C-alpha cells in the first residue's frame, strides 16, 4: 500500500504526462498546418475553422464533462477518454477533405472536454488546500514543458514521415498511455476520503449526492470574474496552440525545423511561469498572506505580461520577436494556476460542475480566437491579431481586479434539496 505522500507523487506524475499527451494531440494539427494546407489546398480561413473545430465540442461539453467528472472515478473515466481522442487523432492521418478534418477535431475536443475537471477533482481529493496551487502548477506545467520538448521533435517527425504518419503516431501514443494510467492509478476508495490541511486523509460520512444545480454556477459575481479571466487567458494561450507555428514559418519566414526549436523558447518561458506561480502562491498562503494576494497576484501579473505579445508587431528582428512572445507566454504560465480558484471557491459537491463552466468560458476563447485571427490577418500582416489578443488580456486583468473579490468558499444553503 502506498503512503499518502507516495500516492500524491504518483498522481502528479500521471497527471503531468496525461497533460503532455493531451496537448500533443491538441497542437499536432498546428504543427502540421502548413503541410496539410499545401497538400489539401486549404485557405487560411479554412485552417482557422479547423483550428477552432476542436473547441466547438471541447467547449460545449465542458459542463456535461464536469458533471461526469463528479460522478465517475478518474481511474476508469480517464482511460476511456484517452482512447477516444487518440483514435480520433489516428483517423486524421487517413482523411483528405476539410469536412473530414473538422469532424476528427470535433471528436478530439469532445473526448478531451472532461480532462481538466478530472485533473482538478483529483487534486481537490488528494491534496490539502495549502498544496493545491503547487500541485496544479506541476501538472499544468506538462502542457508547457511537454510542448517545449515536443515542438522540435514533432517538426522533425513531420518532415521525416509526412503529416499523415505523424498524426497516426501521436494517436498511438495516447492509446498506450491510457493503459499506463489504468494500471498505475492508486486503487483506493478515493470518493470516501478527504484530505486535511496537514495532508492526512480520513474517511468521511457519505451524504446523498447533491442534485445538479447549474444555476449555482452563474449566481455569484466572483465566479463570473473567474470566467471572464479564463476567457482572456485562453485567448492568449490558444494562439500558441494554433497559429504560432504558422506565424513563424509564413509571416517570419523561418524554416520549419528551425521554427520548431525557436517555438520551444516561449514554451519554456511558460513552464517557468507556471511553476513560479504555483510554488510562490502556496508559499505566500502558508505564511499567512491573504488569499487575495497569494492567489490573485500571480494571475494578474501574468495577464499584464501577456500583453507583451503586441511588441512583436514593432520589430523585424526574429529573435526580438521571440523575446516578446516568450514574455507573453511566461505571463500565461504565471496565470495558469487559475484552477486553484475553482478548488477554493466552489462548494466541494460542485467542484466538477463549476470547473466545467469555468473551462467552458476558457474553451469559448478557443472557438472565437483562432477563427477571428484567420479573419483579422492578411497574407502579409499579422499585427491585428496581436492587438486583439493584448486587448483581451487587459480585460482579464480588470476582471480579476474588480469582479473576483474575496477568495473564499461559496456556502450552500442548508436546506438545499439532495438526491436520494
PDB file of C-alpha atoms in Angstrom, residues 106-410:
ATOM      1  CA  UNK A 106     -14.703  17.754 -33.182  1.00  0.00           C
ATOM      2  CA  UNK A 107     -14.296  14.249 -31.750  1.00  0.00           C
ATOM      3  CA  UNK A 108     -10.904  15.080 -30.211  1.00  0.00           C
ATOM      4  CA  UNK A 109     -12.489  18.050 -28.459  1.00  0.00           C
ATOM      5  CA  UNK A 110     -15.448  16.028 -27.211  1.00  0.00           C
ATOM      6  CA  UNK A 111     -13.304  13.366 -25.555  1.00  0.00           C
ATOM      7  CA  UNK A 112     -10.847  15.896 -24.118  1.00  0.00           C
ATOM      8  CA  UNK A 113     -13.605  18.027 -22.577  1.00  0.00           C
ATOM      9  CA  UNK A 114     -13.739  16.398 -19.111  1.00  0.00           C
ATOM     10  CA  UNK A 115      -9.947  16.215 -18.731  1.00  0.00           C
ATOM     11  CA  UNK A 116      -9.270  19.364 -16.729  1.00  0.00           C
ATOM     12  CA  UNK A 117     -12.309  18.980 -14.460  1.00  0.00           C
ATOM     13  CA  UNK A 118     -10.941  15.487 -13.713  1.00  0.00           C
ATOM     14  CA  UNK A 119      -7.456  16.885 -13.056  1.00  0.00           C
ATOM     15  CA  UNK A 120      -8.870  19.439 -10.644  1.00  0.00           C
ATOM     16  CA  UNK A 121     -11.056  16.851  -8.918  1.00  0.00           C
ATOM     17  CA  UNK A 122      -8.048  14.580  -8.359  1.00  0.00           C
ATOM     18  CA  UNK A 123      -6.045  17.432  -6.809  1.00  0.00           C
ATOM     19  CA  UNK A 124      -9.000  18.519  -4.650  1.00  0.00           C
ATOM     20  CA  UNK A 125      -9.448  14.964  -3.339  1.00  0.00           C
ATOM     21  CA  UNK A 126      -5.813  14.104  -2.737  1.00  0.00           C
ATOM     22  CA  UNK A 127      -4.073  17.364  -1.772  1.00  0.00           C
ATOM     23  CA  UNK A 128      -4.600  19.724   1.193  1.00  0.00           C
ATOM     24  CA  UNK A 129      -5.623  23.303   0.293  1.00  0.00           C
ATOM     25  CA  UNK A 130      -2.184  24.771   1.036  1.00  0.00           C
ATOM     26  CA  UNK A 131      -0.570  22.423  -1.508  1.00  0.00           C
ATOM     27  CA  UNK A 132      -3.073  22.650  -4.338  1.00  0.00           C
ATOM     28  CA  UNK A 133      -1.602  25.589  -6.263  1.00  0.00           C
ATOM     29  CA  UNK A 134       1.760  23.786  -6.331  1.00  0.00           C
ATOM     30  CA  UNK A 135       0.112  20.547  -7.451  1.00  0.00           C
ATOM     31  CA  UNK A 136      -1.875  22.354 -10.146  1.00  0.00           C
ATOM     32  CA  UNK A 137       1.246  24.162 -11.342  1.00  0.00           C
ATOM     33  CA  UNK A 138       3.151  20.866 -11.620  1.00  0.00           C
ATOM     34  CA  UNK A 139       0.594  19.055 -13.743  1.00  0.00           C
ATOM     35  CA  UNK A 140      -0.210  22.213 -15.715  1.00  0.00           C
ATOM     36  CA  UNK A 141       3.494  22.615 -16.455  1.00  0.00           C
ATOM     37  CA  UNK A 142       3.136  19.441 -18.524  1.00  0.00           C
ATOM     38  CA  UNK A 143       1.394  21.442 -21.211  1.00  0.00           C
ATOM     39  CA  UNK A 144       4.379  23.815 -21.428  1.00  0.00           C
ATOM     40  CA  UNK A 145       7.430  21.636 -20.823  1.00  0.00           C
ATOM     41  CA  UNK A 146       5.839  18.949 -22.972  1.00  0.00           C
ATOM     42  CA  UNK A 147       5.269  21.438 -25.767  1.00  0.00           C
ATOM     43  CA  UNK A 148       8.788  22.841 -25.402  1.00  0.00           C
ATOM     44  CA  UNK A 149      10.413  19.453 -25.928  1.00  0.00           C
ATOM     45  CA  UNK A 150       7.764  18.099 -28.278  1.00  0.00           C
ATOM     46  CA  UNK A 151       7.781  21.049 -30.682  1.00  0.00           C
ATOM     47  CA  UNK A 152      11.243  20.304 -32.142  1.00  0.00           C
ATOM     48  CA  UNK A 153      10.628  16.546 -32.079  1.00  0.00           C
ATOM     49  CA  UNK A 154       7.233  16.858 -33.729  1.00  0.00           C
ATOM     50  CA  UNK A 155       8.546  19.094 -36.509  1.00  0.00           C
ATOM     51  CA  UNK A 156      11.341  16.601 -37.251  1.00  0.00           C
ATOM     52  CA  UNK A 157       8.837  13.708 -37.298  1.00  0.00           C
ATOM     53  CA  UNK A 158       6.621  15.730 -39.615  1.00  0.00           C
ATOM     54  CA  UNK A 159       9.453  16.399 -42.065  1.00  0.00           C
ATOM     55  CA  UNK A 160      10.743  12.828 -41.970  1.00  0.00           C
ATOM     56  CA  UNK A 161       7.482  10.872 -42.151  1.00  0.00           C
ATOM     57  CA  UNK A 162       4.851  13.246 -43.536  1.00  0.00           C
ATOM     58  CA  UNK A 163       1.814  14.672 -41.815  1.00  0.00           C
ATOM     59  CA  UNK A 164      -0.340  11.543 -42.158  1.00  0.00           C
ATOM     60  CA  UNK A 165       2.073   9.168 -40.382  1.00  0.00           C
ATOM     61  CA  UNK A 166       2.749  11.969 -37.919  1.00  0.00           C
ATOM     62  CA  UNK A 167      -0.932  12.033 -36.909  1.00  0.00           C
ATOM     63  CA  UNK A 168      -1.126   8.257 -36.625  1.00  0.00           C
ATOM     64  CA  UNK A 169       1.968   8.091 -34.397  1.00  0.00           C
ATOM     65  CA  UNK A 170       0.757  10.753 -31.970  1.00  0.00           C
ATOM     66  CA  UNK A 171      -2.593   8.992 -31.645  1.00  0.00           C
ATOM     67  CA  UNK A 172      -0.979   5.631 -30.869  1.00  0.00           C
ATOM     68  CA  UNK A 173       0.966   7.229 -28.006  1.00  0.00           C
ATOM     69  CA  UNK A 174      -2.316   8.237 -26.374  1.00  0.00           C
ATOM     70  CA  UNK A 175      -3.758   4.726 -26.569  1.00  0.00           C
ATOM     71  CA  UNK A 176      -0.659   3.299 -24.905  1.00  0.00           C
ATOM     72  CA  UNK A 177      -0.770   5.917 -22.150  1.00  0.00           C
ATOM     73  CA  UNK A 178      -4.401   5.019 -21.363  1.00  0.00           C
ATOM     74  CA  UNK A 179      -3.190   1.559 -20.344  1.00  0.00           C
ATOM     75  CA  UNK A 180      -0.444   3.033 -18.164  1.00  0.00           C
ATOM     76  CA  UNK A 181      -2.931   5.313 -16.371  1.00  0.00           C
ATOM     77  CA  UNK A 182      -5.359   2.490 -15.602  1.00  0.00           C
ATOM     78  CA  UNK A 183      -2.633   0.188 -14.293  1.00  0.00           C
ATOM     79  CA  UNK A 184      -0.815   2.728 -12.100  1.00  0.00           C
ATOM     80  CA  UNK A 185      -3.631   4.863 -10.696  1.00  0.00           C
ATOM     81  CA  UNK A 186      -3.976   4.133  -6.928  1.00  0.00           C
ATOM     82  CA  UNK A 187      -6.732   1.636  -6.234  1.00  0.00           C
ATOM     83  CA  UNK A 188      -8.240   3.344  -3.189  1.00  0.00           C
ATOM     84  CA  UNK A 189     -11.740   4.375  -2.268  1.00  0.00           C
ATOM     85  CA  UNK A 190     -10.972   7.915  -3.345  1.00  0.00           C
ATOM     86  CA  UNK A 191     -14.568   9.080  -3.099  1.00  0.00           C
ATOM     87  CA  UNK A 192     -14.750   8.050   0.574  1.00  0.00           C
ATOM     88  CA  UNK A 193     -11.817  10.167   1.759  1.00  0.00           C
ATOM     89  CA  UNK A 194     -10.987  13.795   2.254  1.00  0.00           C
ATOM     90  CA  UNK A 195      -7.585  15.423   2.579  1.00  0.00           C
ATOM     91  CA  UNK A 196      -6.997  17.664   5.597  1.00  0.00           C
ATOM     92  CA  UNK A 197      -4.807  20.755   5.923  1.00  0.00           C
ATOM     93  CA  UNK A 198      -1.928  18.639   7.304  1.00  0.00           C
ATOM     94  CA  UNK A 199      -2.063  16.281   4.337  1.00  0.00           C
ATOM     95  CA  UNK A 200      -3.650  13.330   6.166  1.00  0.00           C
ATOM     96  CA  UNK A 201      -6.667  11.528   4.794  1.00  0.00           C
ATOM     97  CA  UNK A 202      -9.678  10.374   6.722  1.00  0.00           C
ATOM     98  CA  UNK A 203     -12.910   8.588   5.970  1.00  0.00           C
ATOM     99  CA  UNK A 204     -15.953  10.803   5.637  1.00  0.00           C
ATOM    100  CA  UNK A 205     -19.610  10.039   6.129  1.00  0.00           C
ATOM    101  CA  UNK A 206     -21.236   9.666   2.749  1.00  0.00           C
ATOM    102  CA  UNK A 207     -24.096  12.052   2.056  1.00  0.00           C
ATOM    103  CA  UNK A 208     -26.700  11.686  -0.671  1.00  0.00           C
ATOM    104  CA  UNK A 209     -25.271  13.186  -3.838  1.00  0.00           C
ATOM    105  CA  UNK A 210     -26.299  16.784  -4.487  1.00  0.00           C
ATOM    106  CA  UNK A 211     -28.649  17.399  -7.357  1.00  0.00           C
ATOM    107  CA  UNK A 212     -27.257  19.043 -10.447  1.00  0.00           C
ATOM    108  CA  UNK A 213     -27.592  22.774  -9.706  1.00  0.00           C
ATOM    109  CA  UNK A 214     -26.381  24.545 -12.833  1.00  0.00           C
ATOM    110  CA  UNK A 215     -27.822  27.966 -11.824  1.00  0.00           C
ATOM    111  CA  UNK A 216     -25.408  27.948  -8.875  1.00  0.00           C
ATOM    112  CA  UNK A 217     -22.510  28.279 -11.317  1.00  0.00           C
ATOM    113  CA  UNK A 218     -23.954  31.542 -12.675  1.00  0.00           C
ATOM    114  CA  UNK A 219     -25.307  33.116  -9.486  1.00  0.00           C
ATOM    115  CA  UNK A 220     -22.102  34.521  -7.938  1.00  0.00           C
ATOM    116  CA  UNK A 221     -20.215  37.537  -9.264  1.00  0.00           C
ATOM    117  CA  UNK A 222     -16.837  36.139  -8.188  1.00  0.00           C
ATOM    118  CA  UNK A 223     -17.418  33.143 -10.447  1.00  0.00           C
ATOM    119  CA  UNK A 224     -18.212  35.460 -13.353  1.00  0.00           C
ATOM    120  CA  UNK A 225     -14.935  37.229 -12.660  1.00  0.00           C
ATOM    121  CA  UNK A 226     -13.129  33.905 -12.950  1.00  0.00           C
ATOM    122  CA  UNK A 227     -14.945  33.050 -16.180  1.00  0.00           C
ATOM    123  CA  UNK A 228     -14.032  36.352 -17.855  1.00  0.00           C
ATOM    124  CA  UNK A 229     -10.436  35.985 -16.706  1.00  0.00           C
ATOM    125  CA  UNK A 230     -10.269  32.448 -18.073  1.00  0.00           C
ATOM    126  CA  UNK A 231     -11.536  33.608 -21.446  1.00  0.00           C
ATOM    127  CA  UNK A 232      -8.750  36.209 -21.519  1.00  0.00           C
ATOM    128  CA  UNK A 233      -6.001  33.766 -20.555  1.00  0.00           C
ATOM    129  CA  UNK A 234      -7.353  31.227 -23.021  1.00  0.00           C
ATOM    130  CA  UNK A 235      -7.266  33.770 -25.836  1.00  0.00           C
ATOM    131  CA  UNK A 236      -3.530  34.296 -25.405  1.00  0.00           C
ATOM    132  CA  UNK A 237      -2.874  30.602 -24.857  1.00  0.00           C
ATOM    133  CA  UNK A 238      -4.798  29.384 -27.889  1.00  0.00           C
ATOM    134  CA  UNK A 239      -2.680  31.488 -30.234  1.00  0.00           C
ATOM    135  CA  UNK A 240       0.363  29.454 -29.181  1.00  0.00           C
ATOM    136  CA  UNK A 241      -1.549  26.204 -29.737  1.00  0.00           C
ATOM    137  CA  UNK A 242      -2.869  27.100 -33.178  1.00  0.00           C
ATOM    138  CA  UNK A 243      -1.433  29.965 -35.235  1.00  0.00           C
ATOM    139  CA  UNK A 244       2.013  30.211 -33.612  1.00  0.00           C
ATOM    140  CA  UNK A 245       3.853  27.737 -35.911  1.00  0.00           C
ATOM    141  CA  UNK A 246       2.182  29.306 -38.968  1.00  0.00           C
ATOM    142  CA  UNK A 247       3.197  32.775 -37.758  1.00  0.00           C
ATOM    143  CA  UNK A 248       6.833  31.701 -37.501  1.00  0.00           C
ATOM    144  CA  UNK A 249       7.006  29.969 -40.886  1.00  0.00           C
ATOM    145  CA  UNK A 250       4.658  32.035 -43.051  1.00  0.00           C
ATOM    146  CA  UNK A 251       4.985  35.503 -41.527  1.00  0.00           C
ATOM    147  CA  UNK A 252       8.509  35.397 -40.119  1.00  0.00           C
ATOM    148  CA  UNK A 253       9.964  33.249 -42.900  1.00  0.00           C
ATOM    149  CA  UNK A 254      11.583  30.770 -40.518  1.00  0.00           C
ATOM    150  CA  UNK A 255      12.334  27.294 -41.904  1.00  0.00           C
ATOM    151  CA  UNK A 256      10.009  24.683 -40.399  1.00  0.00           C
ATOM    152  CA  UNK A 257      12.534  22.614 -38.402  1.00  0.00           C
ATOM    153  CA  UNK A 258      14.215  25.759 -37.078  1.00  0.00           C
ATOM    154  CA  UNK A 259      10.802  27.135 -36.155  1.00  0.00           C
ATOM    155  CA  UNK A 260      10.230  24.036 -34.021  1.00  0.00           C
ATOM    156  CA  UNK A 261      13.318  24.815 -31.969  1.00  0.00           C
ATOM    157  CA  UNK A 262      12.556  28.537 -31.777  1.00  0.00           C
ATOM    158  CA  UNK A 263       8.998  27.869 -30.625  1.00  0.00           C
ATOM    159  CA  UNK A 264      10.389  25.877 -27.698  1.00  0.00           C
ATOM    160  CA  UNK A 265      11.678  29.112 -26.119  1.00  0.00           C
ATOM    161  CA  UNK A 266       8.246  30.631 -25.332  1.00  0.00           C
ATOM    162  CA  UNK A 267       7.048  27.223 -24.121  1.00  0.00           C
ATOM    163  CA  UNK A 268       9.947  27.087 -21.661  1.00  0.00           C
ATOM    164  CA  UNK A 269       9.074  30.615 -20.567  1.00  0.00           C
ATOM    165  CA  UNK A 270       5.536  29.493 -19.804  1.00  0.00           C
ATOM    166  CA  UNK A 271       6.886  26.447 -17.947  1.00  0.00           C
ATOM    167  CA  UNK A 272       8.977  28.713 -15.707  1.00  0.00           C
ATOM    168  CA  UNK A 273       5.990  30.975 -15.171  1.00  0.00           C
ATOM    169  CA  UNK A 274       3.556  28.292 -14.059  1.00  0.00           C
ATOM    170  CA  UNK A 275       5.997  26.717 -11.575  1.00  0.00           C
ATOM    171  CA  UNK A 276       6.933  30.124 -10.172  1.00  0.00           C
ATOM    172  CA  UNK A 277       3.266  30.998  -9.757  1.00  0.00           C
ATOM    173  CA  UNK A 278       2.271  27.714  -8.120  1.00  0.00           C
ATOM    174  CA  UNK A 279       5.053  27.429  -5.570  1.00  0.00           C
ATOM    175  CA  UNK A 280       5.162  31.141  -4.708  1.00  0.00           C
ATOM    176  CA  UNK A 281       1.375  31.224  -4.312  1.00  0.00           C
ATOM    177  CA  UNK A 282       1.360  28.287  -1.875  1.00  0.00           C
ATOM    178  CA  UNK A 283       4.370  29.721  -0.009  1.00  0.00           C
ATOM    179  CA  UNK A 284       2.584  33.036   0.483  1.00  0.00           C
ATOM    180  CA  UNK A 285      -0.568  31.225   1.601  1.00  0.00           C
ATOM    181  CA  UNK A 286       1.340  29.150   4.188  1.00  0.00           C
ATOM    182  CA  UNK A 287       2.913  32.343   5.581  1.00  0.00           C
ATOM    183  CA  UNK A 288      -0.492  33.810   6.284  1.00  0.00           C
ATOM    184  CA  UNK A 289      -0.571  36.264   3.381  1.00  0.00           C
ATOM    185  CA  UNK A 290      -4.152  36.902   2.307  1.00  0.00           C
ATOM    186  CA  UNK A 291      -5.595  34.715  -0.435  1.00  0.00           C
ATOM    187  CA  UNK A 292      -6.344  37.852  -2.455  1.00  0.00           C
ATOM    188  CA  UNK A 293      -2.601  38.464  -2.770  1.00  0.00           C
ATOM    189  CA  UNK A 294      -1.289  34.892  -2.650  1.00  0.00           C
ATOM    190  CA  UNK A 295      -3.665  33.593  -5.321  1.00  0.00           C
ATOM    191  CA  UNK A 296      -4.621  36.622  -7.407  1.00  0.00           C
ATOM    192  CA  UNK A 297      -1.249  38.396  -7.673  1.00  0.00           C
ATOM    193  CA  UNK A 298       0.443  35.799  -9.951  1.00  0.00           C
ATOM    194  CA  UNK A 299      -2.608  35.665 -12.225  1.00  0.00           C
ATOM    195  CA  UNK A 300      -2.969  39.436 -12.536  1.00  0.00           C
ATOM    196  CA  UNK A 301       0.752  39.926 -13.059  1.00  0.00           C
ATOM    197  CA  UNK A 302       0.677  37.176 -15.685  1.00  0.00           C
ATOM    198  CA  UNK A 303      -2.097  38.933 -17.600  1.00  0.00           C
ATOM    199  CA  UNK A 304      -0.002  42.125 -17.634  1.00  0.00           C
ATOM    200  CA  UNK A 305       2.989  40.225 -19.039  1.00  0.00           C
ATOM    201  CA  UNK A 306       0.721  38.624 -21.657  1.00  0.00           C
ATOM    202  CA  UNK A 307       0.199  41.985 -23.332  1.00  0.00           C
ATOM    203  CA  UNK A 308       3.882  41.874 -24.412  1.00  0.00           C
ATOM    204  CA  UNK A 309       2.692  39.909 -27.442  1.00  0.00           C
ATOM    205  CA  UNK A 310       1.900  43.281 -29.068  1.00  0.00           C
ATOM    206  CA  UNK A 311       5.627  44.101 -29.061  1.00  0.00           C
ATOM    207  CA  UNK A 312       6.223  41.529 -31.823  1.00  0.00           C
ATOM    208  CA  UNK A 313       4.356  43.885 -34.167  1.00  0.00           C
ATOM    209  CA  UNK A 314       7.100  46.500 -33.892  1.00  0.00           C
ATOM    210  CA  UNK A 315      10.236  44.562 -34.781  1.00  0.00           C
ATOM    211  CA  UNK A 316      11.608  42.887 -37.884  1.00  0.00           C
ATOM    212  CA  UNK A 317      14.185  41.001 -35.809  1.00  0.00           C
ATOM    213  CA  UNK A 318      13.065  37.400 -35.334  1.00  0.00           C
ATOM    214  CA  UNK A 319      14.997  36.939 -32.097  1.00  0.00           C
ATOM    215  CA  UNK A 320      13.439  40.049 -30.578  1.00  0.00           C
ATOM    216  CA  UNK A 321      10.003  38.908 -31.693  1.00  0.00           C
ATOM    217  CA  UNK A 322      10.598  35.570 -29.954  1.00  0.00           C
ATOM    218  CA  UNK A 323      11.611  37.512 -26.826  1.00  0.00           C
ATOM    219  CA  UNK A 324       8.297  39.396 -26.811  1.00  0.00           C
ATOM    220  CA  UNK A 325       6.386  36.163 -27.361  1.00  0.00           C
ATOM    221  CA  UNK A 326       8.341  34.468 -24.576  1.00  0.00           C
ATOM    222  CA  UNK A 327       7.445  37.241 -22.121  1.00  0.00           C
ATOM    223  CA  UNK A 328       3.820  36.909 -23.175  1.00  0.00           C
ATOM    224  CA  UNK A 329       3.759  33.131 -22.761  1.00  0.00           C
ATOM    225  CA  UNK A 330       5.636  33.445 -19.458  1.00  0.00           C
ATOM    226  CA  UNK A 331       2.660  35.558 -18.398  1.00  0.00           C
ATOM    227  CA  UNK A 332       0.262  32.833 -19.486  1.00  0.00           C
ATOM    228  CA  UNK A 333       2.255  30.430 -17.318  1.00  0.00           C
ATOM    229  CA  UNK A 334       2.002  32.746 -14.310  1.00  0.00           C
ATOM    230  CA  UNK A 335      -1.747  32.998 -14.832  1.00  0.00           C
ATOM    231  CA  UNK A 336      -2.280  29.264 -15.330  1.00  0.00           C
ATOM    232  CA  UNK A 337      -2.902  28.464 -11.657  1.00  0.00           C
ATOM    233  CA  UNK A 338      -6.440  29.773 -12.061  1.00  0.00           C
ATOM    234  CA  UNK A 339      -7.852  26.287 -11.402  1.00  0.00           C
ATOM    235  CA  UNK A 340      -6.916  26.801  -7.755  1.00  0.00           C
ATOM    236  CA  UNK A 341      -9.755  29.331  -7.537  1.00  0.00           C
ATOM    237  CA  UNK A 342     -12.254  26.652  -8.541  1.00  0.00           C
ATOM    238  CA  UNK A 343     -10.901  24.429  -5.793  1.00  0.00           C
ATOM    239  CA  UNK A 344     -11.004  27.212  -3.177  1.00  0.00           C
ATOM    240  CA  UNK A 345     -14.272  28.916  -4.150  1.00  0.00           C
ATOM    241  CA  UNK A 346     -16.595  26.192  -5.495  1.00  0.00           C
ATOM    242  CA  UNK A 347     -18.569  24.095  -2.967  1.00  0.00           C
ATOM    243  CA  UNK A 348     -16.916  20.692  -2.698  1.00  0.00           C
ATOM    244  CA  UNK A 349     -20.016  18.932  -4.060  1.00  0.00           C
ATOM    245  CA  UNK A 350     -19.841  21.019  -7.251  1.00  0.00           C
ATOM    246  CA  UNK A 351     -16.117  21.292  -7.998  1.00  0.00           C
ATOM    247  CA  UNK A 352     -16.528  19.321 -11.216  1.00  0.00           C
ATOM    248  CA  UNK A 353     -19.625  21.178 -12.423  1.00  0.00           C
ATOM    249  CA  UNK A 354     -18.270  24.666 -11.708  1.00  0.00           C
ATOM    250  CA  UNK A 355     -14.905  23.578 -13.104  1.00  0.00           C
ATOM    251  CA  UNK A 356     -16.749  22.594 -16.268  1.00  0.00           C
ATOM    252  CA  UNK A 357     -18.418  26.008 -16.544  1.00  0.00           C
ATOM    253  CA  UNK A 358     -15.087  27.695 -15.818  1.00  0.00           C
ATOM    254  CA  UNK A 359     -13.390  25.704 -18.586  1.00  0.00           C
ATOM    255  CA  UNK A 360     -16.386  26.314 -20.851  1.00  0.00           C
ATOM    256  CA  UNK A 361     -15.510  30.011 -20.895  1.00  0.00           C
ATOM    257  CA  UNK A 362     -11.851  29.197 -21.434  1.00  0.00           C
ATOM    258  CA  UNK A 363     -12.876  26.919 -24.275  1.00  0.00           C
ATOM    259  CA  UNK A 364     -15.026  29.651 -25.796  1.00  0.00           C
ATOM    260  CA  UNK A 365     -11.835  31.586 -26.413  1.00  0.00           C
ATOM    261  CA  UNK A 366     -10.563  28.590 -28.360  1.00  0.00           C
ATOM    262  CA  UNK A 367     -13.603  28.821 -30.638  1.00  0.00           C
ATOM    263  CA  UNK A 368     -13.543  32.565 -31.179  1.00  0.00           C
ATOM    264  CA  UNK A 369      -9.847  33.460 -31.215  1.00  0.00           C
ATOM    265  CA  UNK A 370      -8.411  31.052 -33.856  1.00  0.00           C
ATOM    266  CA  UNK A 371     -11.224  31.847 -36.273  1.00  0.00           C
ATOM    267  CA  UNK A 372     -11.036  35.578 -35.588  1.00  0.00           C
ATOM    268  CA  UNK A 373      -7.279  35.551 -36.161  1.00  0.00           C
ATOM    269  CA  UNK A 374      -7.888  33.931 -39.538  1.00  0.00           C
ATOM    270  CA  UNK A 375     -10.256  36.806 -40.372  1.00  0.00           C
ATOM    271  CA  UNK A 376      -8.085  39.616 -38.960  1.00  0.00           C
ATOM    272  CA  UNK A 377      -4.814  38.702 -40.622  1.00  0.00           C
ATOM    273  CA  UNK A 378      -3.909  39.182 -44.261  1.00  0.00           C
ATOM    274  CA  UNK A 379      -1.277  37.419 -46.326  1.00  0.00           C
ATOM    275  CA  UNK A 380       1.412  39.832 -45.124  1.00  0.00           C
ATOM    276  CA  UNK A 381       0.082  41.351 -41.886  1.00  0.00           C
ATOM    277  CA  UNK A 382      -0.386  39.554 -38.555  1.00  0.00           C
ATOM    278  CA  UNK A 383      -0.465  42.728 -36.412  1.00  0.00           C
ATOM    279  CA  UNK A 384      -4.274  42.997 -35.916  1.00  0.00           C
ATOM    280  CA  UNK A 385      -4.307  39.565 -34.279  1.00  0.00           C
ATOM    281  CA  UNK A 386      -1.752  40.585 -31.658  1.00  0.00           C
ATOM    282  CA  UNK A 387      -3.587  43.837 -30.895  1.00  0.00           C
ATOM    283  CA  UNK A 388      -6.750  41.824 -30.317  1.00  0.00           C
ATOM    284  CA  UNK A 389      -5.004  39.339 -28.007  1.00  0.00           C
ATOM    285  CA  UNK A 390      -3.360  42.112 -25.978  1.00  0.00           C
ATOM    286  CA  UNK A 391      -6.670  43.920 -25.523  1.00  0.00           C
ATOM    287  CA  UNK A 392      -8.393  40.788 -24.245  1.00  0.00           C
ATOM    288  CA  UNK A 393      -5.553  40.239 -21.745  1.00  0.00           C
ATOM    289  CA  UNK A 394      -6.185  43.722 -20.324  1.00  0.00           C
ATOM    290  CA  UNK A 395      -9.884  42.871 -19.891  1.00  0.00           C
ATOM    291  CA  UNK A 396      -8.899  39.739 -17.967  1.00  0.00           C
ATOM    292  CA  UNK A 397      -6.707  41.787 -15.633  1.00  0.00           C
ATOM    293  CA  UNK A 398      -9.580  44.189 -14.944  1.00  0.00           C
ATOM    294  CA  UNK A 399     -11.904  41.260 -14.246  1.00  0.00           C
ATOM    295  CA  UNK A 400      -9.653  39.863 -11.519  1.00  0.00           C
ATOM    296  CA  UNK A 401      -9.110  43.352 -10.111  1.00  0.00           C
ATOM    297  CA  UNK A 402     -12.743  44.417  -9.875  1.00  0.00           C
ATOM    298  CA  UNK A 403     -15.044  41.361 -10.109  1.00  0.00           C
ATOM    299  CA  UNK A 404     -13.471  38.285  -8.471  1.00  0.00           C
ATOM    300  CA  UNK A 405     -13.387  39.818  -4.992  1.00  0.00           C
ATOM    301  CA  UNK A 406     -12.518  37.898  -1.844  1.00  0.00           C
ATOM    302  CA  UNK A 407     -11.246  34.354  -2.320  1.00  0.00           C
ATOM    303  CA  UNK A 408     -13.494  32.236  -0.100  1.00  0.00           C
ATOM    304  CA  UNK A 409     -15.638  29.117  -0.334  1.00  0.00           C
ATOM    305  CA  UNK A 410     -19.204  29.645  -1.528  1.00  0.00           C
TER     306      UNK A 410
END
